[in-house]
PDB file of C-alpha atoms in Angstrom:
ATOM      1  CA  UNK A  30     -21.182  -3.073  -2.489  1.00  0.00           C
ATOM      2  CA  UNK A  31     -18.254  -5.521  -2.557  1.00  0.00           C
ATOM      3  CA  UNK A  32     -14.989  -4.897  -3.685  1.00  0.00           C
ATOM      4  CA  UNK A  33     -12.379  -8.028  -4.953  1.00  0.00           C
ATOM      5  CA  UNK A  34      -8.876  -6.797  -5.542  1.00  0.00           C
ATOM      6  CA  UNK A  35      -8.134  -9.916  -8.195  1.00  0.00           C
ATOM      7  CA  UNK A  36      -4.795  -8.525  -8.983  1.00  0.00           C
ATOM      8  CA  UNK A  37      -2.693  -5.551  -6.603  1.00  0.00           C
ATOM      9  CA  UNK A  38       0.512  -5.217  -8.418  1.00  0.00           C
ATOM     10  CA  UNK A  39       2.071  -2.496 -11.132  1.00  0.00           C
ATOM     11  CA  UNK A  40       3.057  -3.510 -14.806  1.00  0.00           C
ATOM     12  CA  UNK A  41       6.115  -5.804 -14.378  1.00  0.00           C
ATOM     13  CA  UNK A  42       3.976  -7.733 -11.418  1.00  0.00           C
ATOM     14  CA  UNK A  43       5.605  -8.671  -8.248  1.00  0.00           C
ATOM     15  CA  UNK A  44       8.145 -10.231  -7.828  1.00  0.00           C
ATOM     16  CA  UNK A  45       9.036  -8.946 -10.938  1.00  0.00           C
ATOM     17  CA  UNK A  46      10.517 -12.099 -13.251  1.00  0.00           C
ATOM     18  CA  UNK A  47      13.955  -9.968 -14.691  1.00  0.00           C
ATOM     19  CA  UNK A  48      14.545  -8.400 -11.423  1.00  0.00           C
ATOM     20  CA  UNK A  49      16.742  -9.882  -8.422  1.00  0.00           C
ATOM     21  CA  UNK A  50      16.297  -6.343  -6.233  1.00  0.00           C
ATOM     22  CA  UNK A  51      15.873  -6.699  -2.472  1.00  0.00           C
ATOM     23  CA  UNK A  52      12.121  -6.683  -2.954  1.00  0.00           C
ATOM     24  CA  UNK A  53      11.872  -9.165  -5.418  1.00  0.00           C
ATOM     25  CA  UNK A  54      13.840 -11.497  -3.778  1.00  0.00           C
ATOM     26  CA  UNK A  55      12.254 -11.641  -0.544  1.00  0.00           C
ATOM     27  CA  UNK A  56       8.690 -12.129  -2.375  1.00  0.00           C
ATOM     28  CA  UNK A  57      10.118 -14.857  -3.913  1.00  0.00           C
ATOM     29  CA  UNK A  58      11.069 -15.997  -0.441  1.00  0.00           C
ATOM     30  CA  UNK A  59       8.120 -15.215   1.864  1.00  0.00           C
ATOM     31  CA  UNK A  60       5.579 -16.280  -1.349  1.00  0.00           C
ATOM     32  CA  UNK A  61       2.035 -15.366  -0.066  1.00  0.00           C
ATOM     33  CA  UNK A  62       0.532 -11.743   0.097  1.00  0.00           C
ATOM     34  CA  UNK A  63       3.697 -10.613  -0.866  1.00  0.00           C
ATOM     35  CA  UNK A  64       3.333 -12.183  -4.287  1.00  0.00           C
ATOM     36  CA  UNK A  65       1.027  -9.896  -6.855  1.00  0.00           C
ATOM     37  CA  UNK A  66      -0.444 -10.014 -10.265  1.00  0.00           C
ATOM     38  CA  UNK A  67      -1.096  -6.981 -12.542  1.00  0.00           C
ATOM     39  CA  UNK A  68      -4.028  -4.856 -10.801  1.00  0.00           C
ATOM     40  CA  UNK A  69      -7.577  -5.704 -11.823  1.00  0.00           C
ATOM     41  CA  UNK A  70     -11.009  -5.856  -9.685  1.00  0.00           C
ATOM     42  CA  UNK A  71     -14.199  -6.926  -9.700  1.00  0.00           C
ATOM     43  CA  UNK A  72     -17.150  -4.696  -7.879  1.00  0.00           C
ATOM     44  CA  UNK A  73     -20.047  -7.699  -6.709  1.00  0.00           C
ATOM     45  CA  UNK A  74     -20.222  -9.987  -9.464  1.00  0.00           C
ATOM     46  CA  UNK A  75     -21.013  -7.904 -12.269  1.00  0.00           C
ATOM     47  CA  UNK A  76     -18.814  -5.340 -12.984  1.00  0.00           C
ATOM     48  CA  UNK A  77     -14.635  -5.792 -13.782  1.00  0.00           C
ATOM     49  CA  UNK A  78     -12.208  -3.010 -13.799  1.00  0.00           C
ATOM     50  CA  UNK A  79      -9.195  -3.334 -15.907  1.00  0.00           C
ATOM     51  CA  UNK A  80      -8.518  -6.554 -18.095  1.00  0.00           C
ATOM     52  CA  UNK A  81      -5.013  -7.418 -17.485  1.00  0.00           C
ATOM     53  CA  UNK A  82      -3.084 -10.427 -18.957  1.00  0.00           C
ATOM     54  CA  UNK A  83      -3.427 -12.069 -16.052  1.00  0.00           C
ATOM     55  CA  UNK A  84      -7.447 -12.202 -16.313  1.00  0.00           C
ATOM     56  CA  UNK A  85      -7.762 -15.998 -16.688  1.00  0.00           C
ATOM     57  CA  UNK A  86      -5.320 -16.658 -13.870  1.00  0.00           C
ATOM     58  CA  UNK A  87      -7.585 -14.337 -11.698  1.00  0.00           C
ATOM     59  CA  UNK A  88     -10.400 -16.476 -12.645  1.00  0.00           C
ATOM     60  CA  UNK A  89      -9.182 -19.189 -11.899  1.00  0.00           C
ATOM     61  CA  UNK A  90      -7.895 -18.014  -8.272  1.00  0.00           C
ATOM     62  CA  UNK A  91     -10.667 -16.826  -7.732  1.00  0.00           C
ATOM     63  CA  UNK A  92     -13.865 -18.944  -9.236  1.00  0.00           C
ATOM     64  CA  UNK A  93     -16.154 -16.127 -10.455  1.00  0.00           C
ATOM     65  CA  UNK A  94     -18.322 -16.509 -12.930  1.00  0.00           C
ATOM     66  CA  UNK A  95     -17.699 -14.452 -16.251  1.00  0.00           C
ATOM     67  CA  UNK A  96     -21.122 -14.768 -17.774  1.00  0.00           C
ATOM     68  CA  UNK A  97     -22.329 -12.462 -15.111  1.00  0.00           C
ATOM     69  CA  UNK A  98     -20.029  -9.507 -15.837  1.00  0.00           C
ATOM     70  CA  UNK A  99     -21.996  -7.159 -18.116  1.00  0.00           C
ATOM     71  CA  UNK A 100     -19.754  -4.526 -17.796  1.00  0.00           C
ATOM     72  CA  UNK A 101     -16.029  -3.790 -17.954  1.00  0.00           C
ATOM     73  CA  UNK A 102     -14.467  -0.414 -17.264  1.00  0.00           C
ATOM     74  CA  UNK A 103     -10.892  -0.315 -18.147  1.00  0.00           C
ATOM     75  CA  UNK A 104      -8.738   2.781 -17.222  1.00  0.00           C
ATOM     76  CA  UNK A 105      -6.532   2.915 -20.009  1.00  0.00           C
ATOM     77  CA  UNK A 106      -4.461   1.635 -22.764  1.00  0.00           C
ATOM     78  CA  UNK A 107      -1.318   0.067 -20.870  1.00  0.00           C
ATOM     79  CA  UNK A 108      -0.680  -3.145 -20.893  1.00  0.00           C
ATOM     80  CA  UNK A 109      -1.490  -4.431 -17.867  1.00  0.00           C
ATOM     81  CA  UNK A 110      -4.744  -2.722 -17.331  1.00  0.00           C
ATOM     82  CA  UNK A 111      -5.470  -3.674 -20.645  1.00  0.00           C
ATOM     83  CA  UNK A 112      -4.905  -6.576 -22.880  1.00  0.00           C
ATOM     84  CA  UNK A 113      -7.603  -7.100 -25.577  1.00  0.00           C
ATOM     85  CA  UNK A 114      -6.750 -10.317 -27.300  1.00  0.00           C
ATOM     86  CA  UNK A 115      -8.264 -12.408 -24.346  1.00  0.00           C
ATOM     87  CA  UNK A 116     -11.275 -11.502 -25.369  1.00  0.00           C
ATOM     88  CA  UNK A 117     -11.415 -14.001 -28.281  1.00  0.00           C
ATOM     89  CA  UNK A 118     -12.603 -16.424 -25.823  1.00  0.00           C
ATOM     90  CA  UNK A 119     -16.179 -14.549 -25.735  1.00  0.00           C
ATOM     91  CA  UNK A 120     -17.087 -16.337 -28.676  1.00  0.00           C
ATOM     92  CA  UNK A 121     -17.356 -19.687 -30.623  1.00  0.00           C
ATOM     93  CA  UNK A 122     -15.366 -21.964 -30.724  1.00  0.00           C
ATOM     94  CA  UNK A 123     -12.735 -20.670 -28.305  1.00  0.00           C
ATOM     95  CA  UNK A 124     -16.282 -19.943 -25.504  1.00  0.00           C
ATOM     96  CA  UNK A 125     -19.793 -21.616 -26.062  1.00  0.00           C
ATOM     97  CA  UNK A 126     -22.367 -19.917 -23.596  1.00  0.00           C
ATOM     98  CA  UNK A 127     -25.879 -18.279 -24.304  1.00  0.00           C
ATOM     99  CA  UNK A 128     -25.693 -16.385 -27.545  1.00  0.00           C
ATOM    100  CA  UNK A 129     -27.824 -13.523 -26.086  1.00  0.00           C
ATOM    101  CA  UNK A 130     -24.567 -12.578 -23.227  1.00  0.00           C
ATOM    102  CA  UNK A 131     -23.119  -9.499 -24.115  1.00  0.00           C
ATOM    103  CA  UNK A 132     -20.485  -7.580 -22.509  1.00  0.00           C
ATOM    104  CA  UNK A 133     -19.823  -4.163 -22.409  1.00  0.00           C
ATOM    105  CA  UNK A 134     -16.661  -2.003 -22.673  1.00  0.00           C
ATOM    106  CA  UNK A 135     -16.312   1.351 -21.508  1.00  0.00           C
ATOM    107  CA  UNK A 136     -13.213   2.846 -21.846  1.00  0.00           C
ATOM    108  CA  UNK A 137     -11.398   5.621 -23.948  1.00  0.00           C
ATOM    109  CA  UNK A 138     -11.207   6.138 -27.633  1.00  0.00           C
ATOM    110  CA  UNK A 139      -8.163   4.520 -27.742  1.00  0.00           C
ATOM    111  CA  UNK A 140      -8.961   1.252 -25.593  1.00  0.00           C
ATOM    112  CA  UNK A 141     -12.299   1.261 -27.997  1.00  0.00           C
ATOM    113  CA  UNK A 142     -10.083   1.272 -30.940  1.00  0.00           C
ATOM    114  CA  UNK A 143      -7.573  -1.196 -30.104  1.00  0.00           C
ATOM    115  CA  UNK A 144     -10.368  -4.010 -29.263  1.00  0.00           C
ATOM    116  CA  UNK A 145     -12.324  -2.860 -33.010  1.00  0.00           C
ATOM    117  CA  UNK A 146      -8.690  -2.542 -34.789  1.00  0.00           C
ATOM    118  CA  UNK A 147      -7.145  -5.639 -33.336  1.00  0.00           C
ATOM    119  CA  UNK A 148      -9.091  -8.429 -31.724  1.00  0.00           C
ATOM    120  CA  UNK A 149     -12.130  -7.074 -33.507  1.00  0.00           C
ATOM    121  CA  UNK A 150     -10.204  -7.255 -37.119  1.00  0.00           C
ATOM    122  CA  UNK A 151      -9.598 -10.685 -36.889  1.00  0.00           C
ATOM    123  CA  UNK A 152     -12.164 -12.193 -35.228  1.00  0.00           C
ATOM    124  CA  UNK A 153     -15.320  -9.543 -36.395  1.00  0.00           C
ATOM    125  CA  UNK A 154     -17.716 -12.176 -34.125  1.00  0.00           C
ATOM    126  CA  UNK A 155     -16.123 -10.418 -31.092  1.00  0.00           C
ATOM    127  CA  UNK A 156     -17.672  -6.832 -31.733  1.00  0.00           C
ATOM    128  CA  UNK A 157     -20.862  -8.651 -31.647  1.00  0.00           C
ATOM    129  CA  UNK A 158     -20.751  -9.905 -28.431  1.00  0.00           C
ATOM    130  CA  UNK A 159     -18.665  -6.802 -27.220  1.00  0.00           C
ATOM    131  CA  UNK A 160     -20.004  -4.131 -27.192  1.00  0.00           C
ATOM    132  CA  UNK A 161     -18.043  -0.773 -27.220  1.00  0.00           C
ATOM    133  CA  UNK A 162     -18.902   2.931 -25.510  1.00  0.00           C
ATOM    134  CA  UNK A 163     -16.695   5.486 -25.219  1.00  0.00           C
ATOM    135  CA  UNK A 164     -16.142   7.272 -22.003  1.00  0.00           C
ATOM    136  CA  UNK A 165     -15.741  10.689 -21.674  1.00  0.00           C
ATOM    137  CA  UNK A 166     -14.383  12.454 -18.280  1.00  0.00           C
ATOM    138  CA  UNK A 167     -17.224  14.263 -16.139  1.00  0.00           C
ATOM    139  CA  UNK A 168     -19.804  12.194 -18.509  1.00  0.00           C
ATOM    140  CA  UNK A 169     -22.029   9.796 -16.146  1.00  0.00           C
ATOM    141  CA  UNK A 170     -23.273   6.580 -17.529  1.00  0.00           C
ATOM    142  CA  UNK A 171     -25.413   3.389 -16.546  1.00  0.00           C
ATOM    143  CA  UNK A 172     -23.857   0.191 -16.235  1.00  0.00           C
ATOM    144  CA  UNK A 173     -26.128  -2.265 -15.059  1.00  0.00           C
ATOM    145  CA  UNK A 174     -27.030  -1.581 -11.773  1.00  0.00           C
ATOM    146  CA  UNK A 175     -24.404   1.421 -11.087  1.00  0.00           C
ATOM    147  CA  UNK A 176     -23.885   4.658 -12.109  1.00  0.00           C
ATOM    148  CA  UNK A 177     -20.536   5.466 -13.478  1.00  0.00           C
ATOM    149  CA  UNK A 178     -18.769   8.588 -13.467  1.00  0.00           C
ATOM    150  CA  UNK A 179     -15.473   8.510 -15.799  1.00  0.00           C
ATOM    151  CA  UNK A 180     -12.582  11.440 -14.012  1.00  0.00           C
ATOM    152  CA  UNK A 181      -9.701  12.644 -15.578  1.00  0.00           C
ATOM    153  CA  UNK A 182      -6.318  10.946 -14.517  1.00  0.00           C
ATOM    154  CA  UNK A 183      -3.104  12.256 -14.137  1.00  0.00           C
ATOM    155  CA  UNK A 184      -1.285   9.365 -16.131  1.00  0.00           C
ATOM    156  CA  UNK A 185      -0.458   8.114 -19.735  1.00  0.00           C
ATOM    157  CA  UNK A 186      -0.456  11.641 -21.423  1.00  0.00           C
ATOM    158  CA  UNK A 187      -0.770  10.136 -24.847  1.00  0.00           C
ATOM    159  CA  UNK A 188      -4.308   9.406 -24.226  1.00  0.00           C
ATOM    160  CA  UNK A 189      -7.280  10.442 -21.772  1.00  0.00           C
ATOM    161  CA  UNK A 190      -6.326   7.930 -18.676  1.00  0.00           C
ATOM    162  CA  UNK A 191      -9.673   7.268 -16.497  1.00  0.00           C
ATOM    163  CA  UNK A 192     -10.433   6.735 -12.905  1.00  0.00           C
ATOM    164  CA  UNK A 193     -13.918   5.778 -12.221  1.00  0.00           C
ATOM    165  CA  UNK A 194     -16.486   6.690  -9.371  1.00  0.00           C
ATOM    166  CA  UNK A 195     -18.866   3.825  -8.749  1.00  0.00           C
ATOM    167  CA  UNK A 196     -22.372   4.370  -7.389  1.00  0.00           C
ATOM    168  CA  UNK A 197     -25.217   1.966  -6.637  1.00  0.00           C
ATOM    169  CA  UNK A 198     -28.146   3.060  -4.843  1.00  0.00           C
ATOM    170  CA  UNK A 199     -26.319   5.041  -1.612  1.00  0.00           C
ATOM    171  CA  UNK A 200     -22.673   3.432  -2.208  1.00  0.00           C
ATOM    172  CA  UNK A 201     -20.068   4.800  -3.780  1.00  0.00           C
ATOM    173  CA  UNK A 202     -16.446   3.276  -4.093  1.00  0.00           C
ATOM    174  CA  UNK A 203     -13.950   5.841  -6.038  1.00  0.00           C
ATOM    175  CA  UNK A 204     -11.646   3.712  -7.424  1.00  0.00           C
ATOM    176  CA  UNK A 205      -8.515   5.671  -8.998  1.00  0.00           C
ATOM    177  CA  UNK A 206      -5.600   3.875 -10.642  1.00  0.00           C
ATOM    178  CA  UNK A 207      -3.197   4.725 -12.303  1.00  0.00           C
ATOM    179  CA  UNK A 208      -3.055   8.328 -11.469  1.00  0.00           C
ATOM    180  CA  UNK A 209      -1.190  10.962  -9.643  1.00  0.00           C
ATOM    181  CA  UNK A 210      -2.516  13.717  -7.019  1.00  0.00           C
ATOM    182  CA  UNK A 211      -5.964  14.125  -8.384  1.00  0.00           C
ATOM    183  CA  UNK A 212      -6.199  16.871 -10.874  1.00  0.00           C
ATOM    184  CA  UNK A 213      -7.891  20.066 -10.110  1.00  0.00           C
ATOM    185  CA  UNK A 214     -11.125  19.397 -12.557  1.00  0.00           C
ATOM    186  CA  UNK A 215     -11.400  16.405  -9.790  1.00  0.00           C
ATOM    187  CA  UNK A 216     -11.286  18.141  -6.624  1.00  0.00           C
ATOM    188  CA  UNK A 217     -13.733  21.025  -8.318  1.00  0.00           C
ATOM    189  CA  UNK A 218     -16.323  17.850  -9.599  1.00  0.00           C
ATOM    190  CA  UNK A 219     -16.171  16.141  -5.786  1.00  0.00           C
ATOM    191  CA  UNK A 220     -16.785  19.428  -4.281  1.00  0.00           C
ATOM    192  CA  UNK A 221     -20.154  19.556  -6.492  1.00  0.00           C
ATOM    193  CA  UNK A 222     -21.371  16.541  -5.584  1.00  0.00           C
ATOM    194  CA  UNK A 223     -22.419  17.815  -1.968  1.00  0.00           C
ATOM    195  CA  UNK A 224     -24.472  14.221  -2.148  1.00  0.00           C
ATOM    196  CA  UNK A 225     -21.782  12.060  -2.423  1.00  0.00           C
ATOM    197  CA  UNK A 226     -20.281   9.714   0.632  1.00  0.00           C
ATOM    198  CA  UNK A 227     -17.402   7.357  -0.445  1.00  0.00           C
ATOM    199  CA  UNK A 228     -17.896   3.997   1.137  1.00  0.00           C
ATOM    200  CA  UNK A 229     -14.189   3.158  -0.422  1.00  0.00           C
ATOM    201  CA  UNK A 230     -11.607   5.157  -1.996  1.00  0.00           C
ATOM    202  CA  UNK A 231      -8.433   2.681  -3.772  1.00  0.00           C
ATOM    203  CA  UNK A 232      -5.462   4.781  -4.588  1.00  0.00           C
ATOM    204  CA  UNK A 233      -2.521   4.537  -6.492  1.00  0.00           C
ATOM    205  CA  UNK A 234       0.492   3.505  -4.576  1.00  0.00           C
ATOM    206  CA  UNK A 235       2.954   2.662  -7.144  1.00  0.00           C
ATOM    207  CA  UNK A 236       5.725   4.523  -5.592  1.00  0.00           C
ATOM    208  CA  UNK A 237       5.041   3.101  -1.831  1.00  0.00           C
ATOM    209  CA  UNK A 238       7.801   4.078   0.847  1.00  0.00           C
ATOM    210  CA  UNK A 239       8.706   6.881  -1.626  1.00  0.00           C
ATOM    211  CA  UNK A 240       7.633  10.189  -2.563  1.00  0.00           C
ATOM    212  CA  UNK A 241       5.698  11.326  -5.667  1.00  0.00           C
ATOM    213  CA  UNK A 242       2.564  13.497  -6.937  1.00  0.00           C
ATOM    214  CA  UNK A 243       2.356  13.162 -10.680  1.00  0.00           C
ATOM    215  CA  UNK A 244       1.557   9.765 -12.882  1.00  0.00           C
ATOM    216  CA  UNK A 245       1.602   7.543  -9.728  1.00  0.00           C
ATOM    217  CA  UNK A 246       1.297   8.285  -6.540  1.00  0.00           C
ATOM    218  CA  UNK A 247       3.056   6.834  -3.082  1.00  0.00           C
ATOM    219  CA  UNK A 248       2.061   6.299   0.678  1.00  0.00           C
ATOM    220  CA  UNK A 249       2.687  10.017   1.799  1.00  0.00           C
ATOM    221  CA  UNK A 250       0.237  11.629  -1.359  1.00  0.00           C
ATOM    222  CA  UNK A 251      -2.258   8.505  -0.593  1.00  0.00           C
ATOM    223  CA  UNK A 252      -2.431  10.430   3.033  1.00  0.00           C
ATOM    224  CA  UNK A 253      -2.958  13.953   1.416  1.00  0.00           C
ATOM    225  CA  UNK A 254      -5.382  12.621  -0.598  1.00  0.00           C
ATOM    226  CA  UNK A 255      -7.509  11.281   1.867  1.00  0.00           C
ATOM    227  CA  UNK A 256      -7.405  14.115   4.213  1.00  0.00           C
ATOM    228  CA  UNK A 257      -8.685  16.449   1.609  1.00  0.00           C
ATOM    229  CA  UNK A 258     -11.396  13.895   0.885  1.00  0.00           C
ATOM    230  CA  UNK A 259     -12.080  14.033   4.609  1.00  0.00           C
ATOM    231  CA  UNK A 260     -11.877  17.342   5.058  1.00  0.00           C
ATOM    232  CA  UNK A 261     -14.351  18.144   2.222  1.00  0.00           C
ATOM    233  CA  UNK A 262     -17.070  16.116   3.850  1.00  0.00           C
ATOM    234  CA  UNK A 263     -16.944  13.184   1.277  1.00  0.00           C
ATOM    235  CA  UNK A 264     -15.433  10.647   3.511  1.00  0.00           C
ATOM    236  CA  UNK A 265     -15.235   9.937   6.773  1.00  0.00           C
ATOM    237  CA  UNK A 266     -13.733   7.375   9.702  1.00  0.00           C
ATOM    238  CA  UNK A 267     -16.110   4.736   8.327  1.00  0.00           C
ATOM    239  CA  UNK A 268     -14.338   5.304   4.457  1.00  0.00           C
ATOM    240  CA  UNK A 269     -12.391   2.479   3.990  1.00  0.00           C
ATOM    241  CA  UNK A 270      -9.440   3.620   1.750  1.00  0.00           C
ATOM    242  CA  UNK A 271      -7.004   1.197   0.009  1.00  0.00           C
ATOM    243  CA  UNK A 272      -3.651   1.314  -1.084  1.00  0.00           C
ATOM    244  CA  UNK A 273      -3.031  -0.560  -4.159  1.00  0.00           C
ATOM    245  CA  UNK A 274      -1.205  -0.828  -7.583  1.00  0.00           C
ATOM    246  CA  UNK A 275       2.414  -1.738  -5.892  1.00  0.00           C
ATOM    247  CA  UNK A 276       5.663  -2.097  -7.307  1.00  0.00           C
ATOM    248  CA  UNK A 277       9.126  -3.131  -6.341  1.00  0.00           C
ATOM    249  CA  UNK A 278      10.615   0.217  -7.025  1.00  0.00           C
ATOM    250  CA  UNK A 279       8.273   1.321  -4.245  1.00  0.00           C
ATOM    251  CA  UNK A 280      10.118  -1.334  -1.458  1.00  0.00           C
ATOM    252  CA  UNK A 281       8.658  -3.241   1.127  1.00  0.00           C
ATOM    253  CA  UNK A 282       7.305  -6.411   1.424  1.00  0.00           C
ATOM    254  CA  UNK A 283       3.481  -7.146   2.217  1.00  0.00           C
ATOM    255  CA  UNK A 284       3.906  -6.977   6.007  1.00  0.00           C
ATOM    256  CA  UNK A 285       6.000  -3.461   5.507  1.00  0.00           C
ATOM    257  CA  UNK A 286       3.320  -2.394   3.358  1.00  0.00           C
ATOM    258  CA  UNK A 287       0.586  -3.349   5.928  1.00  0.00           C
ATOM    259  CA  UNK A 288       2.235  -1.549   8.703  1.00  0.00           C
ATOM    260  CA  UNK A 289       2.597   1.753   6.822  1.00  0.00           C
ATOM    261  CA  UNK A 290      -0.612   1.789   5.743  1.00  0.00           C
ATOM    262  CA  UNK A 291      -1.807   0.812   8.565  1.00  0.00           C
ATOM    263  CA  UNK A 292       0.163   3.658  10.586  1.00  0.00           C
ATOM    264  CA  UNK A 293      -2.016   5.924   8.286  1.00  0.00           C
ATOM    265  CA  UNK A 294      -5.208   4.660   9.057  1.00  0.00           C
ATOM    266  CA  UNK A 295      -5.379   3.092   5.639  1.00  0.00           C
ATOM    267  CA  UNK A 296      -5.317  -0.493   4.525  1.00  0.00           C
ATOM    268  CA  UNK A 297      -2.685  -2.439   1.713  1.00  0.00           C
ATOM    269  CA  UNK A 298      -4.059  -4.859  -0.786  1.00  0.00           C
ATOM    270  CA  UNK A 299      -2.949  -8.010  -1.328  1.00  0.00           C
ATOM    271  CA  UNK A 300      -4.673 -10.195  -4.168  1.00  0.00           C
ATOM    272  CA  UNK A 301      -7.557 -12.076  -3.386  1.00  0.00           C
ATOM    273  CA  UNK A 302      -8.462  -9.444  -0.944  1.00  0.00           C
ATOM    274  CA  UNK A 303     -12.339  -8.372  -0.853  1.00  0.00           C
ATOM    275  CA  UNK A 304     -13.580  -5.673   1.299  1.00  0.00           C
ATOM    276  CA  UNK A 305     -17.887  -4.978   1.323  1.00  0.00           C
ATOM    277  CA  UNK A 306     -18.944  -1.506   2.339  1.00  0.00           C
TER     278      UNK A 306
END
């Protein structure tokens, strides 16, 4: 499996364009890795995670090509994991491509909703080329090639936020943004799967330098997180695990951010970077 991290950053993106903090400044400054867009990824060529605003710029950065994603999981409602009205361009006149491409969403009732209420309502074309499943927590489902298992995030309490483990054939990337210290449903579903070996675990690491458990999580959780992972057999020194989802609040610039991470055994993200596992 290959992993691209198209966009690394948390809602207000980074540097964030209102903000003239310590961080921000010195992003605008150094430019490069320390410059991020609102988190998305893409998992070989076929499967995206998240649809932020910043989709087309990701395409463009990054030259993939669309008409083989047949699958998008998105993790929540939020803005910048999800923005729905880009998806106008799936159909005529804003995109002309095979009429038989479909795309599927899998996401929560609410994420579901928004695309049929909103998008959907104005342009009714889109739900045909669309299509919609809900997805439930603990409730495994084929996408393509992978088997996807929605889990329960600590985030967004208005609505059932998602983290998704990935699996194709013996791989298996755990991919779990936004959310918190995993939630105990989590650790009791992992400890089932006495099968499972992560190739790749990306965490939350909104909070960075600083300390925090619930909604988002930061460097020092990231490490308590992967040593229970460790410990319970379902990773091991060949795991790669990620840091990702970073904001300004959290401090430090990419090469801080690398160093920590680093200093944990772990790697940062930076957009554009792709990892295969």
């Amino acid at each position: 499996m290959k992993i691209t991290y198209l966009g690394t950053a948390a809602s207000e993106g980074l540097p964030a364009p209102f903000c003239t903090c310590p961080v921000c400044q010195k992003a605008r400054q150094e430019g490069g890795k320390s410059v991020r867009t609102r988190t998305q990824a893409l998992v070989d060529e076929s499967l995206l995670i998240d649809f932020p605003p910043d989709t087309y710029l990701h395409w463009l950065r990054n030259n993939f090509d669309f008409l083989k994603v047949t699958d998008l999981l998105v993790t929540h409602s939020h803005m910048d994991h999800w923005y729905p009205d880009d998806l106008q361009a799936t159909v005529e006149p804003f995109g002309h491509h095979d009429p038989a491409y479909t795309l599927t969403l899998h996401g929560n009732e609410k994420v579901c909703r928004q695309l049929e209420e909103g998008m959907g309502a104005e342009e009714p074309k889109i739900l045909d080329t669309v299509k919609r499943q809900v997805a439930t927590a603990f409730e495994t489902f084929t996408a393509g090639e992978y088997r996807v298992t929605p889990l329960p995030a600590d985030h967004c309490y208005t609505e059932r936020a998602l983290i998704y483990l990935v699996e194709k054939g013996d791989k298996a990337l755990l991919y779990a943004h936004d959310t918190g210290y995993f939630l105990d449903g989590v650790w009791d579903y992992l400890a089932a799967r006495k099968d499972l070996r992560l190739g790749l675990v990306s965490l939350d690491c909104t909070h960075g330098f600083d300390e925090n458990r619930q909604n988002h999580m930061g460097f020092s959780v990231n490490v308590q997180v992967r040593d229970r992972l460790v410990d319970m057999g379902l990773a091991d020194g060949a795991t790669l695990f990620v840091c990702n989802h970073f904001s300004h609040n959290g401090g430090g610039s990419y090469e801080e951010l690398s160093a920590q991470a680093q200093a944990q055994g772990m790697l940062a993200s930076y957009d554009g970077l792709t990892l295969e596992f």
